[in-house]
Short mmCIF file of N, CA, C and O in Angstrom, two decimals:
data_model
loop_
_atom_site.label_atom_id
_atom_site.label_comp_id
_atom_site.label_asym_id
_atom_site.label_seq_id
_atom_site.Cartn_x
_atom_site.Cartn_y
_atom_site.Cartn_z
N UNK N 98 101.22 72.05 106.13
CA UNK N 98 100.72 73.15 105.34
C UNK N 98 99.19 73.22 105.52
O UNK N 98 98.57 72.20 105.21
N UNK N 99 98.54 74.21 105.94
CA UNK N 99 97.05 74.87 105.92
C UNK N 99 96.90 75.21 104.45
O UNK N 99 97.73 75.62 103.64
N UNK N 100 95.39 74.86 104.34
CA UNK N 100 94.86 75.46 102.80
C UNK N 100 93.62 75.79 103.63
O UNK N 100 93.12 74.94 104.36
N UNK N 101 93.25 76.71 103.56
CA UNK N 101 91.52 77.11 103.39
C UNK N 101 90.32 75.96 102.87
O UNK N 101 90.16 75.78 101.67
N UNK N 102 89.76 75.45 103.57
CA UNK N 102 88.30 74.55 103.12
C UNK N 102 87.36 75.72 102.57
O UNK N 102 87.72 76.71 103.19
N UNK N 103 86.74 75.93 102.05
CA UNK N 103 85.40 76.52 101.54
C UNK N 103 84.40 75.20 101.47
O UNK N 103 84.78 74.06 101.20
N UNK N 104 83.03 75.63 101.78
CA UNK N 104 82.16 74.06 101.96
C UNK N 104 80.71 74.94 101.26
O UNK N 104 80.57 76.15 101.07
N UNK N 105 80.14 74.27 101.10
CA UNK N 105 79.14 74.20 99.80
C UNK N 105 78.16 73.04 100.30
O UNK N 105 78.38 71.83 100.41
N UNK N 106 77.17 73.68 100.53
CA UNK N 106 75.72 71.82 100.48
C UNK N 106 75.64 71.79 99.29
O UNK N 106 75.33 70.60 99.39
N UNK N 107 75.63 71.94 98.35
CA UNK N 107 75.32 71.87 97.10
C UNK N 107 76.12 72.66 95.65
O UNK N 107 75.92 73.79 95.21
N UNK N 108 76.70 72.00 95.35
CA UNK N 108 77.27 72.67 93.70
C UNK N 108 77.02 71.80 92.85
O UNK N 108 76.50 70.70 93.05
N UNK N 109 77.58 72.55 91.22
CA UNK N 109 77.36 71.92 90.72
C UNK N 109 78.60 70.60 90.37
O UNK N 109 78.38 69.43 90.09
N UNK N 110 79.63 71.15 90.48
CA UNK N 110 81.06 70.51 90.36
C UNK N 110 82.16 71.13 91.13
O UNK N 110 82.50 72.28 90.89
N UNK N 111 82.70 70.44 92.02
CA UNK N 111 83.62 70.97 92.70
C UNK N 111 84.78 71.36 91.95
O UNK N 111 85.39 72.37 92.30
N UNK N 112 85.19 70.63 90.86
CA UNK N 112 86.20 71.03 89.82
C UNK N 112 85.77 72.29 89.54
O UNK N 112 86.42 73.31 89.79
N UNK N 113 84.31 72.27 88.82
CA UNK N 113 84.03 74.06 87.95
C UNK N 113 83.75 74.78 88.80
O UNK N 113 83.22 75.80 88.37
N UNK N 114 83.92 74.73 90.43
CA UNK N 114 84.01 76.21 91.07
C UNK N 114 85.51 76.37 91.01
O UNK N 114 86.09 77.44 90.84
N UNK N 115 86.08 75.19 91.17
CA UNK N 115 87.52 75.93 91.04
C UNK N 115 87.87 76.40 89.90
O UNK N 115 88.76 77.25 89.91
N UNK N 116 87.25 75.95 88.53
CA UNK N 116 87.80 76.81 87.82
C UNK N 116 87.25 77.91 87.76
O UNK N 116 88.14 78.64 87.34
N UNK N 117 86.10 78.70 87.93
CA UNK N 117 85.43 80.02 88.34
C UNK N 117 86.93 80.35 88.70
O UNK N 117 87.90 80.66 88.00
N UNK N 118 86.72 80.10 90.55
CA UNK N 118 87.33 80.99 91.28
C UNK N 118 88.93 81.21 90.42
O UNK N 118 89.50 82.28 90.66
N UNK N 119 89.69 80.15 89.38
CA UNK N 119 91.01 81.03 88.45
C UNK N 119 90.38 81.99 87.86
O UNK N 119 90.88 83.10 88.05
N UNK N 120 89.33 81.94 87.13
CA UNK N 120 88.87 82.52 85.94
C UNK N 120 88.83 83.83 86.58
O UNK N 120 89.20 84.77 85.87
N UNK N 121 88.35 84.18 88.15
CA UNK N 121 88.21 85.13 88.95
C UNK N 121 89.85 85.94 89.07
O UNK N 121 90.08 87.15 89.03
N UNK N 122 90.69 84.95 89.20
CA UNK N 122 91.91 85.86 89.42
C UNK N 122 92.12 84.92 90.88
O UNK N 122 92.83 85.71 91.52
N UNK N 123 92.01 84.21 91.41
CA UNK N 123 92.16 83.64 92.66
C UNK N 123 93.34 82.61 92.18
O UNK N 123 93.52 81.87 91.21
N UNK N 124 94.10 83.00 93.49
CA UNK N 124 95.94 82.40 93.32
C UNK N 124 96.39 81.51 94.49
O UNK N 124 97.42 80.83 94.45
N UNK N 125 95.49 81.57 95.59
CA UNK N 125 95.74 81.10 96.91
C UNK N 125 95.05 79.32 96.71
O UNK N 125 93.98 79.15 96.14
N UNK N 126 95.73 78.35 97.17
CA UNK N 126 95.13 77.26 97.35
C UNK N 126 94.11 76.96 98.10
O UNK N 126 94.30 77.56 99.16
N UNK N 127 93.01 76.29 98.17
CA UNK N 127 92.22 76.24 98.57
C UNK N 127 91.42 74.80 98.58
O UNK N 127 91.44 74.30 97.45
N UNK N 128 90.81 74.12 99.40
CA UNK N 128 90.09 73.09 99.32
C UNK N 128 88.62 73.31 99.04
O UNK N 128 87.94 73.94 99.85
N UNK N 129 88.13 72.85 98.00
CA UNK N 129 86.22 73.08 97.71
C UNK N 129 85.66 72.42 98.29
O UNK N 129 86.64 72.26 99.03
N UNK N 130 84.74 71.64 98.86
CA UNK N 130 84.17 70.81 99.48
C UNK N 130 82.70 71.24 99.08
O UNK N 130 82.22 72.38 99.13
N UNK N 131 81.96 69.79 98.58
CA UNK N 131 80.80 70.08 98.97
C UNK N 131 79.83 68.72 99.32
O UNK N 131 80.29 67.66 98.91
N UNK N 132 78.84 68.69 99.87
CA UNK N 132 77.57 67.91 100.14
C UNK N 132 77.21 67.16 99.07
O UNK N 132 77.38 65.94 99.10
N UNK N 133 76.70 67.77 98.02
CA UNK N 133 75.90 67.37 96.98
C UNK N 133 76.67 68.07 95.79
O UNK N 133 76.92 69.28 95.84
N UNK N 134 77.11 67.16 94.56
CA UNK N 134 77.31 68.03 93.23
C UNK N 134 76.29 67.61 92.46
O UNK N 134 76.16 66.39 92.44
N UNK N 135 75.28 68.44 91.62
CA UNK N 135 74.65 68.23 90.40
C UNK N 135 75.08 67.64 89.44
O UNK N 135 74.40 66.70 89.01
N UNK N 136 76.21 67.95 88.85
CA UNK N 136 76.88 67.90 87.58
C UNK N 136 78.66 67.30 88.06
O UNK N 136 79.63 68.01 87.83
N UNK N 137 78.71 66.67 88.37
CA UNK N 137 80.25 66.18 89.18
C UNK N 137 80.72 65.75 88.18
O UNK N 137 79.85 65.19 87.51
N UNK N 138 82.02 65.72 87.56
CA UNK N 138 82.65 65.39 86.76
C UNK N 138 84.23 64.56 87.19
O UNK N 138 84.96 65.13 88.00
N UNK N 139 84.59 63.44 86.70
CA UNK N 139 85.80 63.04 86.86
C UNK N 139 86.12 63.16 85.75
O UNK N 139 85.44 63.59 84.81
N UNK N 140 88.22 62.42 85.77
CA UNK N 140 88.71 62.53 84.54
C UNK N 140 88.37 62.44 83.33
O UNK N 140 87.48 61.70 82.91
N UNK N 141 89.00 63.13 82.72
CA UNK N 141 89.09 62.82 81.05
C UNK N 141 87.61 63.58 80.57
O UNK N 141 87.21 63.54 79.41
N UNK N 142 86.74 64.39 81.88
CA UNK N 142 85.04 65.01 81.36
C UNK N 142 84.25 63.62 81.77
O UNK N 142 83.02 63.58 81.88
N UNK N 143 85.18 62.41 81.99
CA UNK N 143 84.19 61.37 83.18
C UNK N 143 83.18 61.48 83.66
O UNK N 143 83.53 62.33 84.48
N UNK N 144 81.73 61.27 83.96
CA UNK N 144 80.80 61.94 84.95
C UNK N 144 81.16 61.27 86.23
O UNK N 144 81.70 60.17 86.13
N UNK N 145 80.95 61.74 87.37
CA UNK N 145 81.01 61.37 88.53
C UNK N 145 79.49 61.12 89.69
O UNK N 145 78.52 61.83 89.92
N UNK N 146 79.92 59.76 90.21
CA UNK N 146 78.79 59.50 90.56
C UNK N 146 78.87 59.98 92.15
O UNK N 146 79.70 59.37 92.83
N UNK N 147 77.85 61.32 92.99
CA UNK N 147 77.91 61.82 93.99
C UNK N 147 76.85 61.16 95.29
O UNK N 147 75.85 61.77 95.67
N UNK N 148 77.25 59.94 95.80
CA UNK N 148 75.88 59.10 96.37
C UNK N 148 76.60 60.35 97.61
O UNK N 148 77.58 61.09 97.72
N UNK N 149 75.45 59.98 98.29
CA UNK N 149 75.54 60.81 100.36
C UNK N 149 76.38 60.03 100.91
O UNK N 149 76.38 58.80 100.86
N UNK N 150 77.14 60.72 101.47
CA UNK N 150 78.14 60.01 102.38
C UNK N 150 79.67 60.31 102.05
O UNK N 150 80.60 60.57 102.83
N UNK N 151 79.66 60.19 100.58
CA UNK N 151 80.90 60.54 99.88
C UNK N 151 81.85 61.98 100.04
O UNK N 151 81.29 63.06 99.88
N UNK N 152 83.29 61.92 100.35
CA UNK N 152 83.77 62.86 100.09
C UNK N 152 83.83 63.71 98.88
O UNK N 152 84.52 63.17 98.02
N UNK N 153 83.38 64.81 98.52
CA UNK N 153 83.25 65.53 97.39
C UNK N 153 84.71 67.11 97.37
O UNK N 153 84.68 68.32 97.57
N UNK N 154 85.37 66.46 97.12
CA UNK N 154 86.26 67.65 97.05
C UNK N 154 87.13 67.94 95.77
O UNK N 154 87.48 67.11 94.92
N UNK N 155 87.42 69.36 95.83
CA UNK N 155 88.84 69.73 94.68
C UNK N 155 89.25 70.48 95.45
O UNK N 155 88.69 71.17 96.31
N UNK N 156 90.72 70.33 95.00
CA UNK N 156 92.17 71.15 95.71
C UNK N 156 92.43 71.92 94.30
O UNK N 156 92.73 71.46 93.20
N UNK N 157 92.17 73.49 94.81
CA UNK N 157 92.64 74.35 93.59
C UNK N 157 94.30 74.54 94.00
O UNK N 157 94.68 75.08 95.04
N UNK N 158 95.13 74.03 93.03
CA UNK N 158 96.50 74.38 93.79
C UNK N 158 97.41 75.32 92.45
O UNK N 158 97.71 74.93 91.32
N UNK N 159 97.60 76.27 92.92
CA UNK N 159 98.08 77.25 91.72
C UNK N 159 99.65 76.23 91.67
O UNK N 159 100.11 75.79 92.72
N UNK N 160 100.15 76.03 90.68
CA UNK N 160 101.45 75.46 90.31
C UNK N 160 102.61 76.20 89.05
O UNK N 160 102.27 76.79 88.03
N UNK N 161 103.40 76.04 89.33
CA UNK N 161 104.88 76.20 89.01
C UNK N 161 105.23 75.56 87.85
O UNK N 161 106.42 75.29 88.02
N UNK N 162 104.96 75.22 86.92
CA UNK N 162 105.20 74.22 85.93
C UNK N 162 104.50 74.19 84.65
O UNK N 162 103.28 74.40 84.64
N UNK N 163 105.26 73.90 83.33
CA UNK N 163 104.67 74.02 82.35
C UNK N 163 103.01 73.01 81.90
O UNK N 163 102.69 71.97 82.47
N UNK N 164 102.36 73.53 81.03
CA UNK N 164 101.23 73.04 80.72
C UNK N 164 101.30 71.51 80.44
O UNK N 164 100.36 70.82 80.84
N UNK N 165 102.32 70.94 79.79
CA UNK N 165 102.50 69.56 78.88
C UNK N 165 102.99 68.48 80.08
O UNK N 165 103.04 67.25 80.05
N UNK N 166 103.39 69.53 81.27
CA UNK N 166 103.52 68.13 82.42
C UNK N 166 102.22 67.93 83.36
O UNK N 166 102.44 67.16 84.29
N UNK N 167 100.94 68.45 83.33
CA UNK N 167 100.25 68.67 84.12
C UNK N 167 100.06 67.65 84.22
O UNK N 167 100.45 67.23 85.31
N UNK N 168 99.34 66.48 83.21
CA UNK N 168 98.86 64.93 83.15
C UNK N 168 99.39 64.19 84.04
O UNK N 168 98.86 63.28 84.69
N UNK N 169 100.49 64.59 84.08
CA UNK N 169 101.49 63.67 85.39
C UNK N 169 101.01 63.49 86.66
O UNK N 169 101.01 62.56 87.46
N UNK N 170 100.43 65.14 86.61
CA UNK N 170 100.63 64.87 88.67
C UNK N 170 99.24 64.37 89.72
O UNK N 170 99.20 64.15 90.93
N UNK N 171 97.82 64.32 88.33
CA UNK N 171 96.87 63.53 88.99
C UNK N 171 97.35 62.27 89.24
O UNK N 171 96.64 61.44 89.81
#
């Protein structure tokens, strides 16, 4: 399966562009990628630490399934 990369030197969170791009109406999966995040966040609102070198990505993946199983599938 192909997903689309989108790449970014710089955001602020690869998570909060993906949620933009729902908030936008965007349905297609997609990989975020970026260089540098400002504000990177892991689980639970976690902060995330973005040293150089590191892979920085989110997979926006539109899904099939109710809200109360989501926890599961990270």
């Amino acid at each position: 399966m192909h997903w689309p990369v989108v790449a970014y030197g710089e955001l602020d969170s690869t998570n909060m562009e993906a949620q933009r791009r729902i908030a936008n109406g965007q349905l297609e999966a997609t990989w975020i990628r970026a260089e540098r995040q400002t504000t990177g966040r892991g689980r639970s609102g976690r902060s995330w630490q973005s040293l150089d070198g590191n892979l920085l990505v989110s997979l926006l993946l539109p899904l099939d399934c109710p809200p109360s199983v989501l926890h599961h599938l990270s």
